[in-house]
Amino acid sequence: MGLAGVEVRPTPQRLNDGTRRRSIPASPATPYILVPHLLNYVDELLSAWLKGHGQGAYRAKQIRHWLFALRADDFQQMTDLSQTLRSELAAEFTLWTTSIVRHTQADDGTEKLLLALADGGQIECVLLRDEVRRTICISTQVGCGMGCVFCASGLDGLERNLTSGEIVEQMLRLQRLLGIDERLSHVVVMGMGEPLANLDNLLPALEEASREDGLGISARRITISTVGLPKPMRRLAEAGARYRLAVSLHAPNEETRRRIVPVGEKIFLADILAEADAYFEVSGRQLTFEYVLLAGINDSPDDAHELARLLGHRTALVNVIPFNPVAGLPYRTPSTTAQQTFRRILEEHGLAVRFRHKKGDAIDAACGQLRRRIQGNAAAV
Ligand code: SAH
């Protein structure tokens, strides 16, 4: 597969004429920075550089094709570019800023990557195989600041937002796990982090996912899952509501929600639902509400009735996710009977219900779990 590790280069020395010289030998005292990451704003970086080097704009198309369609791992593989151009590009840009800490595979075809970022942070991303679907689940932040009490991702708080390039890089890394007869078909932004808290970096990355000369995945097959941040939800609706939106409700009333989604102290369910409705007005597509089922907390028949009343007339799909146990957390997965009763009540109220299959359990495919296990073990050594 030839996945290169983190590439760091010596800081280029700035000369008086403003140009940069790269032939400065690295010494231990040299401060190290990343050379420009091509996956951050591919078009902007390439067009400026190609122009400055007297190269035609069509070169950018060739490079894109190698990266997104032909799954090239480095510039040397781009054989319709001259050897000189390939070397110059390799000296100017880095393609990969992450390294694979762990690659796990489950019997059901699920594969998960734990990636180390250039600054040492770790994130996860997952490839799920389901009949002809090839879905990738990507992260948008290192850690998470929302503090949902049942979720492994936020247990240590938020470290930082991912760059756009780091988000694209996850998609390309996962794409490169596919066989040559497989193609990515869906993206779910349900990995670590709150996507709508990093919308500025997420949107350019999703643009690369959906562009014909990017990964070519239709926007309808891209789902953003949010804890329900009203302002950015509005921004997404105003931008055309291109992507599917899944809203994590997890509770049928404010009191229960505050117990399990602390960010909900400042955000009311009514505001979240109003923004979800506004999104639906623009997109016209069925809304999805996610509901993590926690034994004894939000899984009673009363909770189901109240949830159905809350969602009322909406054309909504309720995606129920039975709690996926996280080491060290006191929550429990409801019994099969409790799950079935919850489902039946919602269906009797006319709601469309889907229980998320538990794929990749054996490899800790739920968000934040692999990172925690590995970092926890490392800390224990
Ligand atoms: N921040 C986004 C994405 C989170 S991951 C959001 O809140 O929607 C996608 C879904 O998985 C969310 O609904 C999240 O609450 C849920 N989830 C997180 N940890 C879980 C666990 N241990 N068991 C079941 N679902 C979980």
mmCIF file of C-alpha atoms and ligand atoms in Angstrom:
data_model
loop_
_atom_site.group_PDB
_atom_site.id
_atom_site.type_symbol
_atom_site.label_atom_id
_atom_site.label_comp_id
_atom_site.label_asym_id
_atom_site.label_seq_id
_atom_site.Cartn_x
_atom_site.Cartn_y
_atom_site.Cartn_z
ATOM 1 C CA MET A 1 0.000 0.000 0.000
ATOM 2 C CA GLY A 2 2.959 2.302 0.466
ATOM 3 C CA LEU A 3 1.387 4.661 2.992
ATOM 4 C CA ALA A 4 4.095 7.077 3.936
ATOM 5 C CA GLY A 5 4.463 8.223 7.504
ATOM 6 C CA VAL A 6 4.445 11.776 8.788
ATOM 7 C CA GLU A 7 6.568 13.913 6.562
ATOM 8 C CA VAL A 8 8.326 16.756 8.220
ATOM 9 C CA ARG A 9 10.833 18.967 6.536
ATOM 10 C CA PRO A 10 13.171 21.655 7.784
ATOM 11 C CA THR A 11 11.689 25.138 7.935
ATOM 12 C CA PRO A 12 12.491 26.740 4.585
ATOM 13 C CA GLN A 13 14.772 29.727 4.999
ATOM 14 C CA ARG A 14 13.255 32.966 3.815
ATOM 15 C CA LEU A 15 15.600 34.926 1.596
ATOM 16 C CA ASN A 16 15.574 38.686 1.180
ATOM 17 C CA ASP A 17 13.843 38.437 -2.177
ATOM 18 C CA GLY A 18 10.967 36.580 -0.538
ATOM 19 C CA THR A 19 11.725 33.250 -2.211
ATOM 20 C CA ARG A 20 12.337 30.162 -0.151
ATOM 21 C CA ARG A 21 15.412 28.012 -0.311
ATOM 22 C CA ARG A 22 15.039 24.355 0.535
ATOM 23 C CA SER A 23 18.638 23.204 0.586
ATOM 24 C CA ILE A 24 19.187 24.032 4.242
ATOM 25 C CA PRO A 25 20.539 20.902 5.911
ATOM 26 C CA ALA A 26 18.406 19.707 8.770
ATOM 27 C CA SER A 27 20.059 19.828 12.146
ATOM 28 C CA PRO A 28 18.607 18.855 15.504
ATOM 29 C CA ALA A 29 18.282 22.566 16.272
ATOM 30 C CA THR A 30 16.203 23.250 13.148
ATOM 31 C CA PRO A 31 12.596 23.967 14.020
ATOM 32 C CA TYR A 32 10.438 21.565 12.040
ATOM 33 C CA ILE A 33 7.203 22.470 10.320
ATOM 34 C CA LEU A 34 5.029 20.686 7.790
ATOM 35 C CA VAL A 35 5.443 21.594 4.160
ATOM 36 C CA PRO A 36 2.073 22.536 2.620
ATOM 37 C CA HIS A 37 -0.397 19.684 2.836
ATOM 38 C CA LEU A 38 -1.771 19.309 -0.671
ATOM 39 C CA LEU A 39 -5.058 17.852 0.576
ATOM 40 C CA ASN A 40 -5.786 21.212 2.206
ATOM 41 C CA TYR A 41 -7.302 23.285 -0.584
ATOM 42 C CA VAL A 42 -6.022 21.173 -3.483
ATOM 43 C CA ASP A 43 -7.132 23.580 -6.203
ATOM 44 C CA GLU A 44 -5.762 26.733 -4.653
ATOM 45 C CA LEU A 45 -2.371 25.237 -3.817
ATOM 46 C CA LEU A 46 -1.936 23.511 -7.155
ATOM 47 C CA SER A 47 -3.077 26.318 -9.407
ATOM 48 C CA ALA A 48 -0.791 28.892 -7.778
ATOM 49 C CA TRP A 49 2.179 26.560 -7.843
ATOM 50 C CA LEU A 50 1.677 25.287 -11.399
ATOM 51 C CA LYS A 51 1.299 28.833 -12.680
ATOM 52 C CA GLY A 52 4.492 29.886 -10.911
ATOM 53 C CA HIS A 53 6.312 26.989 -12.596
ATOM 54 C CA GLY A 54 5.053 27.638 -16.107
ATOM 55 C CA GLN A 55 2.858 24.527 -16.105
ATOM 56 C CA GLY A 56 -0.552 24.333 -17.754
ATOM 57 C CA ALA A 57 -3.691 24.227 -15.617
ATOM 58 C CA TYR A 58 -4.486 20.764 -17.044
ATOM 59 C CA ARG A 59 -1.723 19.397 -14.837
ATOM 60 C CA ALA A 60 -3.986 19.987 -11.836
ATOM 61 C CA LYS A 61 -6.586 17.702 -13.442
ATOM 62 C CA GLN A 62 -3.991 15.013 -13.987
ATOM 63 C CA ILE A 63 -2.817 15.220 -10.380
ATOM 64 C CA ARG A 64 -6.404 15.125 -9.078
ATOM 65 C CA HIS A 65 -7.108 12.076 -11.198
ATOM 66 C CA TRP A 66 -4.103 10.278 -9.769
ATOM 67 C CA LEU A 67 -5.042 11.187 -6.209
ATOM 68 C CA PHE A 68 -8.771 10.641 -6.157
ATOM 69 C CA ALA A 69 -9.445 8.094 -8.908
ATOM 70 C CA LEU A 70 -6.227 6.133 -9.331
ATOM 71 C CA ARG A 71 -5.378 6.131 -5.607
ATOM 72 C CA ALA A 72 -1.757 7.158 -6.052
ATOM 73 C CA ASP A 73 0.273 7.122 -2.855
ATOM 74 C CA ASP A 74 2.971 9.526 -3.989
ATOM 75 C CA PHE A 75 3.923 11.849 -6.803
ATOM 76 C CA GLN A 76 6.371 9.342 -8.265
ATOM 77 C CA GLN A 77 3.446 7.175 -9.357
ATOM 78 C CA MET A 78 2.048 9.984 -11.529
ATOM 79 C CA THR A 79 3.694 8.680 -14.661
ATOM 80 C CA ASP A 80 2.180 11.119 -17.125
ATOM 81 C CA LEU A 81 4.082 13.945 -15.417
ATOM 82 C CA SER A 82 7.749 14.468 -16.208
ATOM 83 C CA GLN A 83 10.247 13.110 -13.713
ATOM 84 C CA THR A 84 11.345 16.660 -12.932
ATOM 85 C CA LEU A 85 7.818 17.826 -12.257
ATOM 86 C CA ARG A 86 7.147 14.825 -10.026
ATOM 87 C CA SER A 87 10.267 15.536 -7.992
ATOM 88 C CA GLU A 88 9.465 19.230 -7.726
ATOM 89 C CA LEU A 89 5.944 18.489 -6.516
ATOM 90 C CA ALA A 90 7.261 15.987 -4.002
ATOM 91 C CA ALA A 91 9.678 18.597 -2.675
ATOM 92 C CA GLU A 92 6.963 21.232 -2.458
ATOM 93 C CA PHE A 93 3.976 19.376 -1.050
ATOM 94 C CA THR A 94 3.242 16.614 1.362
ATOM 95 C CA LEU A 95 0.327 14.286 0.627
ATOM 96 C CA TRP A 96 0.188 12.416 3.910
ATOM 97 C CA THR A 97 0.479 14.031 7.302
ATOM 98 C CA THR A 98 -0.770 11.057 9.297
ATOM 99 C CA SER A 99 0.676 7.668 10.030
ATOM 100 C CA ILE A 100 -1.265 4.492 10.697
ATOM 101 C CA VAL A 101 -0.908 3.478 14.339
ATOM 102 C CA ARG A 102 -3.225 0.522 14.028
ATOM 103 C CA HIS A 103 -5.251 -1.107 11.259
ATOM 104 C CA THR A 104 -7.886 -3.546 12.489
ATOM 105 C CA GLN A 105 -10.209 -5.766 10.474
ATOM 106 C CA ALA A 106 -13.359 -7.524 11.628
ATOM 107 C CA ASP A 107 -14.852 -10.676 10.099
ATOM 108 C CA ASP A 108 -17.817 -8.685 8.768
ATOM 109 C CA GLY A 109 -15.516 -6.648 6.494
ATOM 110 C CA THR A 110 -15.314 -3.588 8.733
ATOM 111 C CA GLU A 111 -11.868 -2.013 8.844
ATOM 112 C CA LYS A 112 -10.724 0.651 11.210
ATOM 113 C CA LEU A 113 -7.708 2.926 11.168
ATOM 114 C CA LEU A 114 -6.220 4.649 14.164
ATOM 115 C CA LEU A 115 -4.185 7.525 12.752
ATOM 116 C CA ALA A 116 -1.488 9.604 14.430
ATOM 117 C CA LEU A 117 -1.475 13.231 13.336
ATOM 118 C CA ALA A 118 1.686 15.237 12.792
ATOM 119 C CA ASP A 119 1.371 16.817 16.252
ATOM 120 C CA GLY A 120 0.868 13.465 17.957
ATOM 121 C CA GLY A 121 -2.937 13.609 18.345
ATOM 122 C CA GLN A 122 -4.864 10.488 17.387
ATOM 123 C CA ILE A 123 -8.087 10.027 15.443
ATOM 124 C CA GLU A 124 -10.095 7.135 14.098
ATOM 125 C CA CYS A 125 -11.875 6.409 10.877
ATOM 126 C CA VAL A 126 -13.769 3.345 9.711
ATOM 127 C CA LEU A 127 -14.685 1.534 6.473
ATOM 128 C CA LEU A 128 -17.925 -0.466 6.589
ATOM 129 C CA ARG A 129 -18.908 -3.029 3.985
ATOM 130 C CA ASP A 130 -22.582 -3.811 3.601
ATOM 131 C CA GLU A 131 -23.552 -5.671 0.427
ATOM 132 C CA VAL A 132 -22.618 -3.225 -2.336
ATOM 133 C CA ARG A 133 -22.275 -0.260 -0.002
ATOM 134 C CA ARG A 134 -18.862 0.952 0.994
ATOM 135 C CA THR A 135 -19.395 3.500 3.736
ATOM 136 C CA ILE A 136 -16.686 5.458 5.471
ATOM 137 C CA CYS A 137 -17.051 7.062 8.860
ATOM 138 C CA ILE A 138 -14.736 10.013 9.479
ATOM 139 C CA SER A 139 -13.701 12.222 12.390
ATOM 140 C CA THR A 140 -13.714 16.024 12.461
ATOM 141 C CA GLN A 141 -11.966 16.824 15.739
ATOM 142 C CA VAL A 142 -9.369 15.358 18.068
ATOM 143 C CA GLY A 143 -11.531 14.547 21.075
ATOM 144 C CA CYS A 144 -14.840 16.344 21.452
ATOM 145 C CA GLY A 145 -16.140 19.212 23.539
ATOM 146 C CA MET A 146 -19.807 18.226 23.725
ATOM 147 C CA GLY A 147 -19.389 15.930 26.724
ATOM 148 C CA CYS A 148 -22.147 13.385 25.971
ATOM 149 C CA VAL A 149 -21.837 11.180 29.049
ATOM 150 C CA PHE A 150 -22.043 7.833 27.228
ATOM 151 C CA CYS A 151 -19.528 8.607 24.458
ATOM 152 C CA ALA A 152 -15.854 7.651 24.499
ATOM 153 C CA SER A 153 -14.781 10.488 22.173
ATOM 154 C CA GLY A 154 -15.379 13.312 24.597
ATOM 155 C CA LEU A 155 -14.139 11.773 27.823
ATOM 156 C CA ASP A 156 -10.917 13.755 27.654
ATOM 157 C CA GLY A 157 -12.455 16.903 26.169
ATOM 158 C CA LEU A 158 -11.580 18.646 22.926
ATOM 159 C CA GLU A 159 -7.966 18.860 21.776
ATOM 160 C CA ARG A 160 -8.417 20.622 18.463
ATOM 161 C CA ASN A 161 -10.270 20.837 15.173
ATOM 162 C CA LEU A 162 -8.960 18.778 12.288
ATOM 163 C CA THR A 163 -7.843 20.653 9.205
ATOM 164 C CA SER A 164 -9.680 20.163 5.990
ATOM 165 C CA GLY A 165 -6.701 18.228 4.644
ATOM 166 C CA GLU A 166 -6.723 15.882 7.629
ATOM 167 C CA ILE A 167 -10.392 15.142 6.979
ATOM 168 C CA VAL A 168 -9.737 14.469 3.274
ATOM 169 C CA GLU A 169 -6.758 12.349 4.220
ATOM 170 C CA GLN A 170 -8.948 9.992 6.273
ATOM 171 C CA MET A 171 -11.167 9.474 3.240
ATOM 172 C CA LEU A 172 -8.219 8.748 0.967
ATOM 173 C CA ARG A 173 -6.585 6.413 3.468
ATOM 174 C CA LEU A 174 -9.832 4.420 3.740
ATOM 175 C CA GLN A 175 -10.343 4.441 -0.023
ATOM 176 C CA ARG A 176 -6.932 2.866 -0.394
ATOM 177 C CA LEU A 177 -8.094 -0.099 1.714
ATOM 178 C CA LEU A 178 -10.590 -1.037 -1.010
ATOM 179 C CA GLY A 179 -9.999 -3.707 -3.614
ATOM 180 C CA ILE A 180 -9.769 -2.466 -7.196
ATOM 181 C CA ASP A 181 -13.322 -3.574 -7.913
ATOM 182 C CA GLU A 182 -14.702 -1.654 -4.906
ATOM 183 C CA ARG A 183 -15.774 2.019 -4.808
ATOM 184 C CA LEU A 184 -16.687 4.280 -1.925
ATOM 185 C CA SER A 185 -20.429 4.895 -1.984
ATOM 186 C CA HIS A 186 -21.327 6.690 1.270
ATOM 187 C CA VAL A 187 -19.754 8.965 3.851
ATOM 188 C CA VAL A 188 -21.008 9.404 7.397
ATOM 189 C CA VAL A 189 -19.494 12.146 9.490
ATOM 190 C CA MET A 190 -20.008 10.244 12.726
ATOM 191 C CA GLY A 191 -16.495 9.648 13.955
ATOM 192 C CA MET A 192 -14.818 11.562 16.710
ATOM 193 C CA GLY A 193 -15.863 15.170 17.280
ATOM 194 C CA GLU A 194 -18.794 17.452 16.629
ATOM 195 C CA PRO A 195 -18.842 18.179 12.885
ATOM 196 C CA LEU A 196 -20.840 21.378 13.179
ATOM 197 C CA ALA A 197 -18.266 22.801 15.587
ATOM 198 C CA ASN A 198 -15.736 22.528 12.730
ATOM 199 C CA LEU A 199 -17.857 23.396 9.737
ATOM 200 C CA ASP A 200 -15.295 25.708 8.129
ATOM 201 C CA ASN A 201 -12.903 22.812 7.687
ATOM 202 C CA LEU A 202 -15.511 20.133 7.107
ATOM 203 C CA LEU A 203 -17.249 21.796 4.166
ATOM 204 C CA PRO A 204 -14.204 21.999 1.860
ATOM 205 C CA ALA A 205 -13.442 18.359 2.710
ATOM 206 C CA LEU A 206 -16.978 17.249 1.823
ATOM 207 C CA GLU A 207 -16.664 19.243 -1.376
ATOM 208 C CA GLU A 208 -13.731 16.992 -2.293
ATOM 209 C CA ALA A 209 -15.815 13.946 -1.404
ATOM 210 C CA SER A 210 -18.690 14.978 -3.646
ATOM 211 C CA ARG A 211 -16.916 16.546 -6.620
ATOM 212 C CA GLU A 212 -16.868 14.555 -9.832
ATOM 213 C CA ASP A 213 -13.101 15.017 -9.992
ATOM 214 C CA GLY A 214 -12.864 14.280 -6.266
ATOM 215 C CA LEU A 215 -14.254 11.074 -4.772
ATOM 216 C CA GLY A 216 -17.465 11.439 -6.782
ATOM 217 C CA ILE A 217 -19.791 10.495 -3.912
ATOM 218 C CA SER A 218 -23.197 12.100 -4.370
ATOM 219 C CA ALA A 219 -24.054 14.649 -1.657
ATOM 220 C CA ARG A 220 -27.240 12.653 -0.938
ATOM 221 C CA ARG A 221 -25.017 9.845 0.244
ATOM 222 C CA ILE A 222 -23.107 12.007 2.666
ATOM 223 C CA THR A 223 -24.549 12.293 6.183
ATOM 224 C CA ILE A 224 -23.468 14.750 8.833
ATOM 225 C CA SER A 225 -24.399 13.794 12.377
ATOM 226 C CA THR A 226 -24.717 16.629 14.878
ATOM 227 C CA VAL A 227 -25.440 16.951 18.567
ATOM 228 C CA GLY A 228 -27.763 19.753 17.394
ATOM 229 C CA LEU A 229 -26.009 23.111 17.200
ATOM 230 C CA PRO A 230 -28.708 25.503 15.971
ATOM 231 C CA LYS A 231 -26.567 28.210 14.333
ATOM 232 C CA PRO A 232 -24.441 25.969 12.129
ATOM 233 C CA MET A 233 -27.555 23.907 11.320
ATOM 234 C CA ARG A 234 -29.050 27.110 9.974
ATOM 235 C CA ARG A 235 -25.890 27.834 8.023
ATOM 236 C CA LEU A 236 -26.038 24.398 6.381
ATOM 237 C CA ALA A 237 -29.677 24.940 5.434
ATOM 238 C CA GLU A 238 -28.866 28.358 3.984
ATOM 239 C CA ALA A 239 -26.032 26.818 2.001
ATOM 240 C CA GLY A 240 -28.576 24.592 0.254
ATOM 241 C CA ALA A 241 -28.953 21.613 2.599
ATOM 242 C CA ARG A 242 -26.982 19.432 0.208
ATOM 243 C CA TYR A 243 -26.030 16.785 2.707
ATOM 244 C CA ARG A 244 -28.195 14.504 4.804
ATOM 245 C CA LEU A 245 -28.438 15.665 8.361
ATOM 246 C CA ALA A 246 -28.784 13.367 11.369
ATOM 247 C CA VAL A 247 -29.598 15.041 14.650
ATOM 248 C CA SER A 248 -28.632 13.349 17.918
ATOM 249 C CA LEU A 249 -31.607 13.834 20.229
ATOM 250 C CA HIS A 250 -31.118 10.980 22.703
ATOM 251 C CA ALA A 251 -33.938 12.176 24.950
ATOM 252 C CA PRO A 252 -37.659 12.896 24.726
ATOM 253 C CA ASN A 253 -37.539 15.909 27.075
ATOM 254 C CA GLU A 254 -35.185 18.622 28.334
ATOM 255 C CA GLU A 255 -34.631 17.059 31.725
ATOM 256 C CA THR A 256 -33.364 13.726 30.415
ATOM 257 C CA ARG A 257 -31.362 15.407 27.686
ATOM 258 C CA ARG A 258 -29.531 17.603 30.157
ATOM 259 C CA ARG A 259 -28.479 14.534 32.105
ATOM 260 C CA ILE A 260 -26.848 12.840 29.143
ATOM 261 C CA VAL A 261 -25.988 15.654 26.696
ATOM 262 C CA PRO A 262 -24.521 18.424 28.869
ATOM 263 C CA VAL A 263 -24.258 20.858 25.964
ATOM 264 C CA GLY A 264 -28.058 20.721 26.015
ATOM 265 C CA GLU A 265 -28.070 22.933 29.089
ATOM 266 C CA LYS A 266 -27.718 25.871 26.769
ATOM 267 C CA ILE A 267 -29.518 24.456 23.762
ATOM 268 C CA PHE A 268 -33.201 23.685 23.928
ATOM 269 C CA LEU A 269 -34.852 20.801 22.118
ATOM 270 C CA ALA A 270 -37.384 23.217 20.644
ATOM 271 C CA ASP A 271 -34.576 25.215 18.976
ATOM 272 C CA ILE A 272 -32.931 22.086 17.621
ATOM 273 C CA LEU A 273 -36.231 20.854 16.200
ATOM 274 C CA ALA A 274 -36.960 24.271 14.672
ATOM 275 C CA GLU A 275 -33.607 24.200 12.850
ATOM 276 C CA ALA A 276 -34.161 20.592 11.806
ATOM 277 C CA ASP A 277 -37.515 21.641 10.336
ATOM 278 C CA ALA A 278 -35.880 24.573 8.552
ATOM 279 C CA TYR A 279 -33.345 22.158 7.083
ATOM 280 C CA PHE A 280 -36.119 19.852 5.938
ATOM 281 C CA GLU A 281 -37.899 22.793 4.260
ATOM 282 C CA VAL A 282 -34.852 23.303 2.061
ATOM 283 C CA SER A 283 -33.737 19.724 1.511
ATOM 284 C CA GLY A 284 -37.143 18.070 1.277
ATOM 285 C CA ARG A 285 -35.498 14.901 2.498
ATOM 286 C CA GLN A 286 -36.542 12.842 5.478
ATOM 287 C CA LEU A 287 -34.942 13.980 8.710
ATOM 288 C CA THR A 288 -32.995 11.527 10.812
ATOM 289 C CA PHE A 289 -32.969 11.678 14.584
ATOM 290 C CA GLU A 290 -30.489 9.566 16.482
ATOM 291 C CA TYR A 291 -31.336 8.136 19.859
ATOM 292 C CA VAL A 292 -28.813 6.230 21.947
ATOM 293 C CA LEU A 293 -30.751 3.761 24.064
ATOM 294 C CA LEU A 294 -29.453 3.633 27.645
ATOM 295 C CA ALA A 295 -30.980 1.158 30.102
ATOM 296 C CA GLY A 296 -32.947 2.847 32.862
ATOM 297 C CA ILE A 297 -32.275 6.342 31.529
ATOM 298 C CA ASN A 298 -34.175 6.920 28.297
ATOM 299 C CA ASP A 299 -35.524 3.495 27.286
ATOM 300 C CA SER A 300 -38.897 3.196 29.057
ATOM 301 C CA PRO A 301 -42.258 2.879 27.266
ATOM 302 C CA ASP A 302 -43.083 6.371 28.586
ATOM 303 C CA ASP A 303 -39.909 7.705 26.978
ATOM 304 C CA ALA A 304 -40.942 6.130 23.670
ATOM 305 C CA HIS A 305 -44.435 7.696 23.826
ATOM 306 C CA GLU A 306 -42.988 11.073 24.749
ATOM 307 C CA LEU A 307 -40.429 10.909 21.936
ATOM 308 C CA ALA A 308 -43.158 10.093 19.441
ATOM 309 C CA ARG A 309 -45.206 13.064 20.667
ATOM 310 C CA LEU A 310 -42.160 15.327 20.463
ATOM 311 C CA LEU A 311 -41.507 14.356 16.849
ATOM 312 C CA GLY A 312 -45.220 14.506 16.091
ATOM 313 C CA HIS A 313 -46.082 15.178 12.479
ATOM 314 C CA ARG A 314 -42.522 15.125 11.152
ATOM 315 C CA THR A 315 -41.379 12.971 8.249
ATOM 316 C CA ALA A 316 -38.642 11.479 10.329
ATOM 317 C CA LEU A 317 -36.535 8.395 10.638
ATOM 318 C CA VAL A 318 -35.554 7.532 14.181
ATOM 319 C CA ASN A 319 -32.200 5.855 14.240
ATOM 320 C CA VAL A 320 -32.025 4.018 17.545
ATOM 321 C CA ILE A 321 -28.538 3.021 18.659
ATOM 322 C CA PRO A 322 -28.476 0.588 21.579
ATOM 323 C CA PHE A 323 -25.642 1.761 23.851
ATOM 324 C CA ASN A 324 -22.310 0.354 22.819
ATOM 325 C CA PRO A 325 -20.495 -0.265 26.118
ATOM 326 C CA VAL A 326 -17.474 1.902 26.838
ATOM 327 C CA ALA A 327 -14.952 0.651 29.395
ATOM 328 C CA GLY A 328 -15.195 2.585 32.622
ATOM 329 C CA LEU A 329 -18.653 4.071 31.953
ATOM 330 C CA PRO A 330 -21.554 3.009 34.162
ATOM 331 C CA TYR A 331 -24.226 2.768 31.433
ATOM 332 C CA ARG A 332 -25.894 -0.417 30.234
ATOM 333 C CA THR A 333 -27.400 -1.616 26.969
ATOM 334 C CA PRO A 334 -31.163 -2.235 27.330
ATOM 335 C CA SER A 335 -32.403 -5.828 27.101
ATOM 336 C CA THR A 336 -33.663 -7.104 23.741
ATOM 337 C CA THR A 337 -37.220 -7.002 25.105
ATOM 338 C CA ALA A 338 -36.861 -3.352 26.160
ATOM 339 C CA GLN A 339 -35.423 -2.522 22.724
ATOM 340 C CA GLN A 340 -38.288 -4.289 20.938
ATOM 341 C CA THR A 341 -40.921 -2.557 23.062
ATOM 342 C CA PHE A 342 -39.318 0.843 22.405
ATOM 343 C CA ARG A 343 -39.361 0.155 18.696
ATOM 344 C CA ARG A 344 -42.959 -1.089 18.650
ATOM 345 C CA ILE A 345 -44.245 2.022 20.420
ATOM 346 C CA LEU A 346 -42.486 4.389 18.018
ATOM 347 C CA GLU A 347 -43.819 2.404 15.058
ATOM 348 C CA GLU A 348 -47.336 2.431 16.464
ATOM 349 C CA HIS A 349 -47.091 6.233 16.444
ATOM 350 C CA GLY A 350 -46.263 6.055 12.735
ATOM 351 C CA LEU A 351 -42.558 6.800 12.938
ATOM 352 C CA ALA A 352 -40.022 5.096 10.703
ATOM 353 C CA VAL A 353 -37.522 3.361 12.962
ATOM 354 C CA ARG A 354 -34.167 1.829 12.253
ATOM 355 C CA PHE A 355 -31.925 0.140 14.729
ATOM 356 C CA ARG A 356 -28.321 0.659 13.792
ATOM 357 C CA HIS A 357 -26.586 -2.663 13.215
ATOM 358 C CA LYS A 358 -23.662 -3.165 15.410
ATOM 359 C CA LYS A 359 -20.942 -3.543 12.869
ATOM 360 C CA GLY A 360 -17.336 -3.964 13.779
ATOM 361 C CA ASP A 361 -17.959 -4.527 17.489
ATOM 362 C CA ALA A 362 -14.960 -6.777 17.765
ATOM 363 C CA ILE A 363 -12.679 -3.945 16.673
ATOM 364 C CA ASP A 364 -14.233 -1.216 18.831
ATOM 365 C CA ALA A 365 -15.734 0.482 15.809
ATOM 366 C CA ALA A 366 -17.778 2.956 17.867
ATOM 367 C CA CYS A 367 -16.354 6.440 17.941
ATOM 368 C CA GLY A 368 -13.452 7.098 20.193
ATOM 369 C CA GLN A 369 -13.246 3.574 21.501
ATOM 370 C CA LEU A 370 -10.154 2.341 19.711
ATOM 371 C CA ARG A 371 -8.237 5.495 20.512
ATOM 372 C CA ARG A 372 -9.094 5.151 24.176
ATOM 373 C CA ARG A 373 -8.168 1.530 24.375
ATOM 374 C CA ILE A 374 -4.802 2.096 22.750
ATOM 375 C CA GLN A 375 -3.960 5.271 24.621
ATOM 376 C CA GLY A 376 -5.168 3.669 27.848
ATOM 377 C CA ASN A 377 -2.869 0.711 27.315
ATOM 378 C CA ALA A 378 0.017 2.988 26.420
ATOM 379 C CA ALA A 379 -0.584 4.980 29.607
ATOM 380 C CA ALA A 380 -0.637 1.766 31.637
ATOM 381 C CA VAL A 381 2.805 0.649 30.370
HETATM 382 N N1 SAH B 1 -21.032 14.663 17.471
HETATM 383 C C1 SAH B 1 -21.904 14.020 16.549
HETATM 384 C C2 SAH B 1 -21.322 12.691 16.021
HETATM 385 C C3 SAH B 1 -21.192 11.650 17.101
HETATM 386 S S1 SAH B 1 -21.004 9.952 16.673
HETATM 387 C C4 SAH B 1 -23.252 13.789 17.182
HETATM 388 O O1 SAH B 1 -23.406 14.053 18.366
HETATM 389 O O2 SAH B 1 -24.173 13.395 16.475
HETATM 390 C C5 SAH B 1 -22.536 9.437 16.009
HETATM 391 C C6 SAH B 1 -23.581 8.924 16.990
HETATM 392 O O3 SAH B 1 -23.105 7.886 17.855
HETATM 393 C C7 SAH B 1 -24.130 10.033 17.893
HETATM 394 O O4 SAH B 1 -25.523 9.986 17.888
HETATM 395 C C8 SAH B 1 -23.550 9.648 19.225
HETATM 396 O O5 SAH B 1 -24.291 10.166 20.289
HETATM 397 C C9 SAH B 1 -23.568 8.132 19.155
HETATM 398 N N2 SAH B 1 -22.737 7.470 20.169
HETATM 399 C C10 SAH B 1 -21.626 7.929 20.769
HETATM 400 N N3 SAH B 1 -21.154 7.031 21.663
HETATM 401 C C11 SAH B 1 -21.982 5.972 21.638
HETATM 402 C C12 SAH B 1 -22.025 4.717 22.348
HETATM 403 N N4 SAH B 1 -21.111 4.389 23.235
HETATM 404 N N5 SAH B 1 -23.044 3.874 22.065
HETATM 405 C C13 SAH B 1 -23.970 4.191 21.135
HETATM 406 N N6 SAH B 1 -23.970 5.351 20.435
HETATM 407 C C14 SAH B 1 -23.000 6.241 20.684
#
